[in-house]
PDB file of C-alpha atoms and ligand atoms in Angstrom:
ATOM      1  CA  MET A   1     312.156  79.715   6.279  1.00  0.00           C
ATOM      2  CA  SER A   2     312.108  82.119   3.352  1.00  0.00           C
ATOM      3  CA  ALA A   3     314.982  80.125   1.787  1.00  0.00           C
ATOM      4  CA  TYR A   4     312.851  76.986   1.738  1.00  0.00           C
ATOM      5  CA  HIS A   5     312.072  75.731  -1.740  1.00  0.00           C
ATOM      6  CA  ALA A   6     308.781  73.877  -2.087  1.00  0.00           C
ATOM      7  CA  LYS A   7     309.282  70.303  -3.257  1.00  0.00           C
ATOM      8  CA  LYS A   8     307.159  69.448  -6.229  1.00  0.00           C
ATOM      9  CA  ARG A   9     307.568  65.688  -5.766  1.00  0.00           C
ATOM     10  CA  LEU A  10     305.981  66.009  -2.303  1.00  0.00           C
ATOM     11  CA  GLY A  11     303.082  68.040  -3.657  1.00  0.00           C
ATOM     12  CA  GLN A  12     304.076  71.114  -1.674  1.00  0.00           C
ATOM     13  CA  ASN A  13     301.611  73.906  -2.447  1.00  0.00           C
ATOM     14  CA  PHE A  14     301.359  75.859   0.771  1.00  0.00           C
ATOM     15  CA  LEU A  15     298.174  77.662   1.764  1.00  0.00           C
ATOM     16  CA  HIS A  16     298.536  81.302   2.628  1.00  0.00           C
ATOM     17  CA  SER A  17     294.962  82.544   2.778  1.00  0.00           C
ATOM     18  CA  PRO A  18     293.642  83.115   6.346  1.00  0.00           C
ATOM     19  CA  GLU A  19     290.069  82.982   5.039  1.00  0.00           C
ATOM     20  CA  ILE A  20     290.493  79.518   3.478  1.00  0.00           C
ATOM     21  CA  ILE A  21     292.330  78.242   6.552  1.00  0.00           C
ATOM     22  CA  GLU A  22     289.515  79.473   8.778  1.00  0.00           C
ATOM     23  CA  ARG A  23     286.878  77.777   6.626  1.00  0.00           C
ATOM     24  CA  ILE A  24     288.739  74.455   6.673  1.00  0.00           C
ATOM     25  CA  VAL A  25     289.101  74.560  10.469  1.00  0.00           C
ATOM     26  CA  ALA A  26     285.398  75.453  10.836  1.00  0.00           C
ATOM     27  CA  LEU A  27     284.479  72.408   8.717  1.00  0.00           C
ATOM     28  CA  ALA A  28     286.631  70.145  10.900  1.00  0.00           C
ATOM     29  CA  ASP A  29     284.779  71.635  13.883  1.00  0.00           C
ATOM     30  CA  PRO A  30     287.400  70.664  16.518  1.00  0.00           C
ATOM     31  CA  ARG A  31     285.901  70.265  19.977  1.00  0.00           C
ATOM     32  CA  GLU A  32     287.242  69.727  23.447  1.00  0.00           C
ATOM     33  CA  GLY A  33     288.526  66.173  23.732  1.00  0.00           C
ATOM     34  CA  ASP A  34     288.867  65.709  19.953  1.00  0.00           C
ATOM     35  CA  THR A  35     292.024  64.370  18.379  1.00  0.00           C
ATOM     36  CA  VAL A  36     292.713  65.980  15.013  1.00  0.00           C
ATOM     37  CA  ILE A  37     295.310  64.329  12.797  1.00  0.00           C
ATOM     38  CA  GLU A  38     296.725  66.637  10.155  1.00  0.00           C
ATOM     39  CA  ILE A  39     298.175  65.031   7.035  1.00  0.00           C
ATOM     40  CA  GLY A  40     301.188  66.964   5.738  1.00  0.00           C
ATOM     41  CA  PRO A  41     301.367  70.114   7.906  1.00  0.00           C
ATOM     42  CA  GLY A  42     304.004  71.627   5.595  1.00  0.00           C
ATOM     43  CA  ARG A  43     304.915  75.043   6.993  1.00  0.00           C
ATOM     44  CA  GLY A  44     302.162  74.875   9.592  1.00  0.00           C
ATOM     45  CA  ALA A  45     299.517  77.145   8.056  1.00  0.00           C
ATOM     46  CA  LEU A  46     296.630  74.903   9.076  1.00  0.00           C
ATOM     47  CA  THR A  47     298.408  73.462  12.104  1.00  0.00           C
ATOM     48  CA  LEU A  48     298.746  76.886  13.753  1.00  0.00           C
ATOM     49  CA  ALA A  49     295.021  77.485  13.367  1.00  0.00           C
ATOM     50  CA  LEU A  50     294.156  73.998  14.678  1.00  0.00           C
ATOM     51  CA  ALA A  51     296.580  74.433  17.600  1.00  0.00           C
ATOM     52  CA  GLN A  52     294.522  77.336  18.880  1.00  0.00           C
ATOM     53  CA  GLU A  53     291.425  75.156  19.206  1.00  0.00           C
ATOM     54  CA  ASP A  54     290.594  73.153  22.292  1.00  0.00           C
ATOM     55  CA  CYS A  55     291.707  69.808  20.836  1.00  0.00           C
ATOM     56  CA  LYS A  56     294.734  67.550  20.534  1.00  0.00           C
ATOM     57  CA  VAL A  57     296.595  67.928  17.225  1.00  0.00           C
ATOM     58  CA  ILE A  58     298.903  65.324  15.676  1.00  0.00           C
ATOM     59  CA  ALA A  59     300.680  66.675  12.597  1.00  0.00           C
ATOM     60  CA  VAL A  60     302.248  63.977  10.407  1.00  0.00           C
ATOM     61  CA  GLU A  61     304.858  65.299   7.966  1.00  0.00           C
ATOM     62  CA  PHE A  62     307.096  63.264   5.661  1.00  0.00           C
ATOM     63  CA  ASP A  63     309.589  65.988   4.707  1.00  0.00           C
ATOM     64  CA  ARG A  64     312.517  65.842   7.118  1.00  0.00           C
ATOM     65  CA  ASP A  65     313.536  69.401   6.169  1.00  0.00           C
ATOM     66  CA  LEU A  66     310.299  70.784   7.654  1.00  0.00           C
ATOM     67  CA  ILE A  67     310.306  68.963  10.997  1.00  0.00           C
ATOM     68  CA  GLY A  68     312.646  71.292  12.931  1.00  0.00           C
ATOM     69  CA  TYR A  69     310.795  74.326  11.609  1.00  0.00           C
ATOM     70  CA  LEU A  70     307.408  72.899  12.617  1.00  0.00           C
ATOM     71  CA  GLN A  71     308.622  71.918  16.074  1.00  0.00           C
ATOM     72  CA  LYS A  72     309.911  75.435  16.684  1.00  0.00           C
ATOM     73  CA  LEU A  73     306.789  77.076  15.285  1.00  0.00           C
ATOM     74  CA  LEU A  74     304.474  74.959  17.432  1.00  0.00           C
ATOM     75  CA  ARG A  75     306.612  74.705  20.570  1.00  0.00           C
ATOM     76  CA  ARG A  76     304.370  76.979  22.621  1.00  0.00           C
ATOM     77  CA  PHE A  77     301.320  74.746  22.078  1.00  0.00           C
ATOM     78  CA  GLY A  78     301.150  71.878  24.563  1.00  0.00           C
ATOM     79  CA  ASN A  79     298.356  70.237  22.567  1.00  0.00           C
ATOM     80  CA  VAL A  80     300.381  69.675  19.348  1.00  0.00           C
ATOM     81  CA  THR A  81     302.649  66.752  18.450  1.00  0.00           C
ATOM     82  CA  VAL A  82     304.709  66.767  15.270  1.00  0.00           C
ATOM     83  CA  VAL A  83     305.361  63.285  13.872  1.00  0.00           C
ATOM     84  CA  HIS A  84     308.006  62.696  11.203  1.00  0.00           C
ATOM     85  CA  GLU A  85     306.544  59.837   9.164  1.00  0.00           C
ATOM     86  CA  ASP A  86     305.021  58.844   5.853  1.00  0.00           C
ATOM     87  CA  PHE A  87     301.324  59.272   6.646  1.00  0.00           C
ATOM     88  CA  LEU A  88     300.455  56.120   4.695  1.00  0.00           C
ATOM     89  CA  LYS A  89     302.485  54.110   7.239  1.00  0.00           C
ATOM     90  CA  TYR A  90     301.115  55.992  10.235  1.00  0.00           C
ATOM     91  CA  GLU A  91     299.007  53.991  12.679  1.00  0.00           C
ATOM     92  CA  PRO A  92     297.041  56.158  15.119  1.00  0.00           C
ATOM     93  CA  GLU A  93     296.561  55.165  18.732  1.00  0.00           C
ATOM     94  CA  ALA A  94     293.254  53.506  19.611  1.00  0.00           C
ATOM     95  CA  GLY A  95     290.301  55.883  19.721  1.00  0.00           C
ATOM     96  CA  ALA A  96     288.364  58.150  17.412  1.00  0.00           C
ATOM     97  CA  PHE A  97     289.911  61.042  15.482  1.00  0.00           C
ATOM     98  CA  LYS A  98     289.238  63.659  12.858  1.00  0.00           C
ATOM     99  CA  LEU A  99     291.423  64.025   9.773  1.00  0.00           C
ATOM    100  CA  VAL A 100     292.398  67.295   8.145  1.00  0.00           C
ATOM    101  CA  GLY A 101     294.723  67.795   5.204  1.00  0.00           C
ATOM    102  CA  ASN A 102     295.588  69.962   2.265  1.00  0.00           C
ATOM    103  CA  LEU A 103     296.593  66.795   0.466  1.00  0.00           C
ATOM    104  CA  PRO A 104     299.561  66.459  -1.862  1.00  0.00           C
ATOM    105  CA  PHE A 105     297.982  65.609  -5.215  1.00  0.00           C
ATOM    106  CA  ASN A 106     299.754  62.296  -5.704  1.00  0.00           C
ATOM    107  CA  LEU A 107     298.721  61.124  -2.243  1.00  0.00           C
ATOM    108  CA  THR A 108     294.993  61.734  -2.608  1.00  0.00           C
ATOM    109  CA  ALA A 109     293.869  58.267  -3.714  1.00  0.00           C
ATOM    110  CA  PRO A 110     295.999  56.390  -1.122  1.00  0.00           C
ATOM    111  CA  VAL A 111     294.820  58.766   1.634  1.00  0.00           C
ATOM    112  CA  ILE A 112     291.199  58.087   0.662  1.00  0.00           C
ATOM    113  CA  ASP A 113     291.975  54.339   0.851  1.00  0.00           C
ATOM    114  CA  TRP A 114     293.633  54.862   4.257  1.00  0.00           C
ATOM    115  CA  THR A 115     290.576  56.783   5.469  1.00  0.00           C
ATOM    116  CA  ILE A 116     288.248  54.018   4.266  1.00  0.00           C
ATOM    117  CA  SER A 117     290.353  51.332   5.930  1.00  0.00           C
ATOM    118  CA  HIS A 118     290.226  53.291   9.228  1.00  0.00           C
ATOM    119  CA  CYS A 119     286.569  54.334   8.842  1.00  0.00           C
ATOM    120  CA  SER A 120     285.408  52.910  12.159  1.00  0.00           C
ATOM    121  CA  ALA A 121     287.646  55.420  14.000  1.00  0.00           C
ATOM    122  CA  VAL A 122     287.159  58.414  11.681  1.00  0.00           C
ATOM    123  CA  GLN A 123     284.697  60.978  13.056  1.00  0.00           C
ATOM    124  CA  ALA A 124     285.085  63.283  10.051  1.00  0.00           C
ATOM    125  CA  ALA A 125     287.652  64.097   7.373  1.00  0.00           C
ATOM    126  CA  VAL A 126     288.179  67.472   5.729  1.00  0.00           C
ATOM    127  CA  PHE A 127     290.444  67.308   2.707  1.00  0.00           C
ATOM    128  CA  MET A 128     291.638  69.740   0.081  1.00  0.00           C
ATOM    129  CA  VAL A 129     291.897  67.803  -3.190  1.00  0.00           C
ATOM    130  CA  GLN A 130     291.958  68.559  -6.899  1.00  0.00           C
ATOM    131  CA  ARG A 131     288.501  69.645  -8.031  1.00  0.00           C
ATOM    132  CA  GLU A 132     288.334  66.743 -10.457  1.00  0.00           C
ATOM    133  CA  VAL A 133     288.899  64.272  -7.598  1.00  0.00           C
ATOM    134  CA  ALA A 134     286.289  66.060  -5.461  1.00  0.00           C
ATOM    135  CA  ARG A 135     283.800  65.600  -8.283  1.00  0.00           C
ATOM    136  CA  ARG A 136     284.530  61.891  -8.410  1.00  0.00           C
ATOM    137  CA  LEU A 137     284.217  61.556  -4.636  1.00  0.00           C
ATOM    138  CA  GLY A 138     280.894  63.358  -4.560  1.00  0.00           C
ATOM    139  CA  ALA A 139     279.572  62.130  -7.941  1.00  0.00           C
ATOM    140  CA  GLU A 140     275.987  61.088  -8.471  1.00  0.00           C
ATOM    141  CA  CYS A 141     275.290  57.616  -9.804  1.00  0.00           C
ATOM    142  CA  GLY A 142     274.659  57.900 -13.554  1.00  0.00           C
ATOM    143  CA  SER A 143     277.008  60.845 -14.044  1.00  0.00           C
ATOM    144  CA  ARG A 144     280.278  60.845 -15.980  1.00  0.00           C
ATOM    145  CA  ASP A 145     282.245  61.132 -12.717  1.00  0.00           C
ATOM    146  CA  TRP A 146     280.756  57.988 -11.137  1.00  0.00           C
ATOM    147  CA  SER A 147     283.737  55.677 -10.601  1.00  0.00           C
ATOM    148  CA  PRO A 148     285.133  52.986  -8.289  1.00  0.00           C
ATOM    149  CA  MET A 149     286.373  55.801  -6.017  1.00  0.00           C
ATOM    150  CA  SER A 150     282.828  57.254  -5.800  1.00  0.00           C
ATOM    151  CA  VAL A 151     281.343  53.880  -4.878  1.00  0.00           C
ATOM    152  CA  MET A 152     283.987  53.013  -2.275  1.00  0.00           C
ATOM    153  CA  ALA A 153     283.949  56.475  -0.674  1.00  0.00           C
ATOM    154  CA  GLN A 154     280.142  56.825  -0.653  1.00  0.00           C
ATOM    155  CA  MET A 155     279.680  53.366   0.780  1.00  0.00           C
ATOM    156  CA  HIS A 156     281.568  54.496   3.881  1.00  0.00           C
ATOM    157  CA  PHE A 157     280.964  58.241   4.039  1.00  0.00           C
ATOM    158  CA  ASP A 158     278.508  60.992   3.175  1.00  0.00           C
ATOM    159  CA  ILE A 159     280.456  63.374   0.976  1.00  0.00           C
ATOM    160  CA  GLU A 160     279.939  67.082   0.798  1.00  0.00           C
ATOM    161  CA  ILE A 161     281.867  69.195  -1.702  1.00  0.00           C
ATOM    162  CA  SER A 162     282.145  72.315   0.421  1.00  0.00           C
ATOM    163  CA  PHE A 163     283.914  74.970  -1.681  1.00  0.00           C
ATOM    164  CA  ASP A 164     286.434  75.529  -4.465  1.00  0.00           C
ATOM    165  CA  VAL A 165     289.845  77.089  -3.917  1.00  0.00           C
ATOM    166  CA  PRO A 166     291.554  78.809  -6.875  1.00  0.00           C
ATOM    167  CA  PRO A 167     295.340  78.395  -7.374  1.00  0.00           C
ATOM    168  CA  LYS A 168     296.152  81.939  -6.157  1.00  0.00           C
ATOM    169  CA  HIS A 169     295.585  80.864  -2.538  1.00  0.00           C
ATOM    170  CA  PHE A 170     298.678  78.619  -2.605  1.00  0.00           C
ATOM    171  CA  ARG A 171     302.425  79.157  -2.882  1.00  0.00           C
ATOM    172  CA  PRO A 172     303.507  78.039  -5.378  1.00  0.00           C
ATOM    173  CA  PRO A 173     300.119  78.036  -7.143  1.00  0.00           C
ATOM    174  CA  PRO A 174     299.088  74.617  -8.496  1.00  0.00           C
ATOM    175  CA  LYS A 175     297.972  74.293 -12.123  1.00  0.00           C
ATOM    176  CA  VAL A 176     294.374  73.399 -11.292  1.00  0.00           C
ATOM    177  CA  THR A 177     291.547  74.475  -9.009  1.00  0.00           C
ATOM    178  CA  SER A 178     291.178  72.603  -5.744  1.00  0.00           C
ATOM    179  CA  SER A 179     288.086  71.803  -3.691  1.00  0.00           C
ATOM    180  CA  VAL A 180     287.534  71.166  -0.023  1.00  0.00           C
ATOM    181  CA  VAL A 181     285.472  68.079   0.752  1.00  0.00           C
ATOM    182  CA  ARG A 182     284.038  66.837   4.030  1.00  0.00           C
ATOM    183  CA  LEU A 183     283.580  63.117   4.654  1.00  0.00           C
ATOM    184  CA  THR A 184     281.192  62.115   7.431  1.00  0.00           C
ATOM    185  CA  PRO A 185     280.816  58.433   8.341  1.00  0.00           C
ATOM    186  CA  ARG A 186     277.585  56.848   7.189  1.00  0.00           C
ATOM    187  CA  PRO A 187     275.371  55.508   9.945  1.00  0.00           C
ATOM    188  CA  VAL A 188     275.197  52.013   8.448  1.00  0.00           C
ATOM    189  CA  PRO A 189     278.611  50.329   8.614  1.00  0.00           C
ATOM    190  CA  PRO A 190     279.714  48.772   5.313  1.00  0.00           C
ATOM    191  CA  PRO A 191     280.995  45.187   5.064  1.00  0.00           C
ATOM    192  CA  ALA A 192     284.335  44.756   6.799  1.00  0.00           C
ATOM    193  CA  ASP A 193     285.971  42.926   3.897  1.00  0.00           C
ATOM    194  CA  THR A 194     285.677  44.981   0.746  1.00  0.00           C
ATOM    195  CA  SER A 195     288.470  43.348  -1.239  1.00  0.00           C
ATOM    196  CA  PHE A 196     286.166  41.343  -3.546  1.00  0.00           C
ATOM    197  CA  LEU A 197     283.948  44.401  -4.022  1.00  0.00           C
ATOM    198  CA  GLU A 198     287.053  46.304  -5.167  1.00  0.00           C
ATOM    199  CA  THR A 199     287.723  43.579  -7.735  1.00  0.00           C
ATOM    200  CA  VAL A 200     284.109  43.778  -8.942  1.00  0.00           C
ATOM    201  CA  LEU A 201     284.405  47.569  -9.264  1.00  0.00           C
ATOM    202  CA  ARG A 202     287.714  47.374 -11.110  1.00  0.00           C
ATOM    203  CA  GLU A 203     286.330  44.894 -13.637  1.00  0.00           C
ATOM    204  CA  SER A 204     282.973  46.667 -14.000  1.00  0.00           C
ATOM    205  CA  PHE A 205     284.664  49.986 -14.865  1.00  0.00           C
ATOM    206  CA  ARG A 206     287.492  48.352 -16.860  1.00  0.00           C
ATOM    207  CA  GLN A 207     286.206  49.820 -20.086  1.00  0.00           C
ATOM    208  CA  ARG A 208     283.682  52.473 -19.211  1.00  0.00           C
ATOM    209  CA  ARG A 209     282.081  52.559 -22.629  1.00  0.00           C
ATOM    210  CA  LYS A 210     281.491  48.829 -22.709  1.00  0.00           C
ATOM    211  CA  LEU A 211     278.299  47.256 -21.390  1.00  0.00           C
ATOM    212  CA  LEU A 212     278.556  45.959 -17.847  1.00  0.00           C
ATOM    213  CA  VAL A 213     277.664  42.481 -19.074  1.00  0.00           C
ATOM    214  CA  ASN A 214     280.827  42.413 -21.196  1.00  0.00           C
ATOM    215  CA  ASN A 215     283.137  43.873 -18.545  1.00  0.00           C
ATOM    216  CA  LEU A 216     282.292  41.074 -16.110  1.00  0.00           C
ATOM    217  CA  VAL A 217     283.556  38.439 -18.572  1.00  0.00           C
ATOM    218  CA  PRO A 218     285.872  36.576 -18.178  1.00  0.00           C
ATOM    219  CA  ALA A 219     287.356  37.657 -14.833  1.00  0.00           C
ATOM    220  CA  LEU A 220     284.148  37.276 -12.818  1.00  0.00           C
ATOM    221  CA  VAL A 221     281.725  35.299 -14.979  1.00  0.00           C
ATOM    222  CA  PRO A 222     282.661  32.694 -17.625  1.00  0.00           C
ATOM    223  CA  ASP A 223     280.450  33.970 -20.452  1.00  0.00           C
ATOM    224  CA  ALA A 224     278.082  36.763 -21.499  1.00  0.00           C
ATOM    225  CA  ALA A 225     274.960  34.615 -21.117  1.00  0.00           C
ATOM    226  CA  ALA A 226     275.729  33.881 -17.462  1.00  0.00           C
ATOM    227  CA  ALA A 227     276.560  37.564 -16.866  1.00  0.00           C
ATOM    228  CA  ALA A 228     273.249  38.644 -18.473  1.00  0.00           C
ATOM    229  CA  GLU A 229     271.388  36.199 -16.245  1.00  0.00           C
ATOM    230  CA  ILE A 230     272.987  37.598 -13.082  1.00  0.00           C
ATOM    231  CA  LEU A 231     272.311  41.177 -14.098  1.00  0.00           C
ATOM    232  CA  ALA A 232     268.694  40.387 -14.995  1.00  0.00           C
ATOM    233  CA  SER A 233     268.173  38.759 -11.597  1.00  0.00           C
ATOM    234  CA  LEU A 234     269.184  42.112 -10.056  1.00  0.00           C
ATOM    235  CA  GLY A 235     266.763  43.973 -12.274  1.00  0.00           C
ATOM    236  CA  PHE A 236     269.392  45.553 -14.553  1.00  0.00           C
ATOM    237  CA  GLU A 237     268.686  46.393 -18.177  1.00  0.00           C
ATOM    238  CA  ALA A 238     270.700  44.312 -20.637  1.00  0.00           C
ATOM    239  CA  LYS A 239     272.359  47.547 -21.785  1.00  0.00           C
ATOM    240  CA  SER A 240     273.418  48.742 -18.319  1.00  0.00           C
ATOM    241  CA  ARG A 241     276.825  50.331 -17.904  1.00  0.00           C
ATOM    242  CA  ALA A 242     278.825  50.485 -14.675  1.00  0.00           C
ATOM    243  CA  GLU A 243     278.203  54.206 -14.306  1.00  0.00           C
ATOM    244  CA  GLU A 244     274.467  53.510 -13.875  1.00  0.00           C
ATOM    245  CA  VAL A 245     274.941  51.088 -10.976  1.00  0.00           C
ATOM    246  CA  SER A 246     274.393  52.482  -7.459  1.00  0.00           C
ATOM    247  CA  VAL A 247     276.322  51.679  -4.288  1.00  0.00           C
ATOM    248  CA  GLU A 248     273.532  49.380  -3.055  1.00  0.00           C
ATOM    249  CA  GLN A 249     273.340  47.599  -6.429  1.00  0.00           C
ATOM    250  CA  PHE A 250     277.120  47.065  -6.507  1.00  0.00           C
ATOM    251  CA  LEU A 251     276.859  45.528  -3.039  1.00  0.00           C
ATOM    252  CA  LYS A 252     274.129  43.141  -4.231  1.00  0.00           C
ATOM    253  CA  LEU A 253     276.057  42.299  -7.403  1.00  0.00           C
ATOM    254  CA  THR A 254     279.153  41.563  -5.307  1.00  0.00           C
ATOM    255  CA  THR A 255     277.213  39.266  -2.983  1.00  0.00           C
ATOM    256  CA  LEU A 256     275.780  37.365  -5.954  1.00  0.00           C
ATOM    257  CA  LEU A 257     279.140  37.049  -7.687  1.00  0.00           C
ATOM    258  CA  ALA A 258     280.864  36.010  -4.451  1.00  0.00           C
ATOM    259  CA  GLY A 259     278.387  33.133  -4.172  1.00  0.00           C
ATOM    260  CA  ARG A 260     279.466  31.896  -7.614  1.00  0.00           C
ATOM    261  CA  LYS A 261     283.170  32.630  -7.180  1.00  0.00           C
ATOM    262  CA  ILE A 262     285.541  29.882  -8.250  1.00  0.00           C
ATOM    263  CA  GLN A 263     287.763  29.473  -5.184  1.00  0.00           C
TER     264      GLN A 263
HETATM  265  N1  SAM B   1     299.231  71.782   5.184  1.00  0.00           N
HETATM  266  C1  SAM B   1     300.173  72.638   4.496  1.00  0.00           C
HETATM  267  C2  SAM B   1     299.425  73.815   3.904  1.00  0.00           C
HETATM  268  O1  SAM B   1     298.209  73.708   3.746  1.00  0.00           O
HETATM  269  O2  SAM B   1     300.068  74.816   3.591  1.00  0.00           O
HETATM  270  C3  SAM B   1     300.957  71.898   3.416  1.00  0.00           C
HETATM  271  C4  SAM B   1     300.127  71.262   2.337  1.00  0.00           C
HETATM  272  S1  SAM B   1     301.086  70.634   0.989  1.00  0.00           S
HETATM  273  C5  SAM B   1     299.836  70.595  -0.271  1.00  0.00           C
HETATM  274  C6  SAM B   1     301.233  68.885   1.312  1.00  0.00           C
HETATM  275  C7  SAM B   1     302.155  68.517   2.474  1.00  0.00           C
HETATM  276  O3  SAM B   1     302.164  67.090   2.606  1.00  0.00           O
HETATM  277  C8  SAM B   1     303.606  68.923   2.278  1.00  0.00           C
HETATM  278  O4  SAM B   1     304.093  69.518   3.446  1.00  0.00           O
HETATM  279  C9  SAM B   1     304.334  67.595   2.009  1.00  0.00           C
HETATM  280  O5  SAM B   1     305.686  67.594   2.414  1.00  0.00           O
HETATM  281  C10 SAM B   1     303.492  66.638   2.829  1.00  0.00           C
HETATM  282  N2  SAM B   1     303.590  65.232   2.410  1.00  0.00           N
HETATM  283  C11 SAM B   1     303.826  64.739   1.164  1.00  0.00           C
HETATM  284  N3  SAM B   1     303.825  63.392   1.193  1.00  0.00           N
HETATM  285  C12 SAM B   1     303.559  63.029   2.479  1.00  0.00           C
HETATM  286  C13 SAM B   1     303.421  61.775   3.146  1.00  0.00           C
HETATM  287  N4  SAM B   1     303.549  60.613   2.491  1.00  0.00           N
HETATM  288  N5  SAM B   1     303.163  61.766   4.481  1.00  0.00           N
HETATM  289  C14 SAM B   1     303.027  62.932   5.171  1.00  0.00           C
HETATM  290  N6  SAM B   1     303.160  64.149   4.588  1.00  0.00           N
HETATM  291  C15 SAM B   1     303.412  64.205   3.268  1.00  0.00           C
END
């Protein structure tokens, strides 16, 4: 395996620090009877540690060149299955599961979307992401990092930014610091259909520096007066910006706008 060259296009930055691996596994907290799906096992650094726990492990890797190596490495563990597939197309069997992944940078946003769309089956997710993405996921309403991703993720999950991981813990080292985040499902299930909410979020944050009242026009409301009226009915200041609107307020705004939607 020493001849293997990491593929940049697949976001291959392999972990080599036993301490970080141990902390990630501890956060996933695999228990007897759990199914843990690992996204992008790479050269098996995390998979080997997960395999030694009393759980079932499904490791989904896209890179064909790594599959034979992984199968050989993990052969002695009866609880591990290596799947050669694009994770974004992977459909797990019925039942609950935990997700673990040192995510390739360009896959982070789609994996978060995948996790949201499978939220009813996700018991917990522990992801290594770029620190900047972790900040957006765990942002507080009103902060600079509050974004559509924060709203969507926090509507479905409680987010804990657990710890930062400097580039030296990876081979090759990435350019930026990473962070490990833990997503735990929120007790109150969000609405099943979030597609209109996503439209509302996209338009609301279209130009961050603009007032919310102006961002809603014309895609969602015909004119500024009507938009101001809707916002006032929700108790918003006329000068509100999207980054000041909480998850609950976005849900209310979406319900109101949906009622007025031109079909
Ligand atoms: N888990 C390993 C570790 O921590 O050392 C590897 C992490 S590396 C950052 C990301 C891994 O995801 C690589 O092995 C890469 O080939 C894999 N990958 C990239 N795109 C993928 C996809 N669409 N589906 C599944 N795996 C993918």
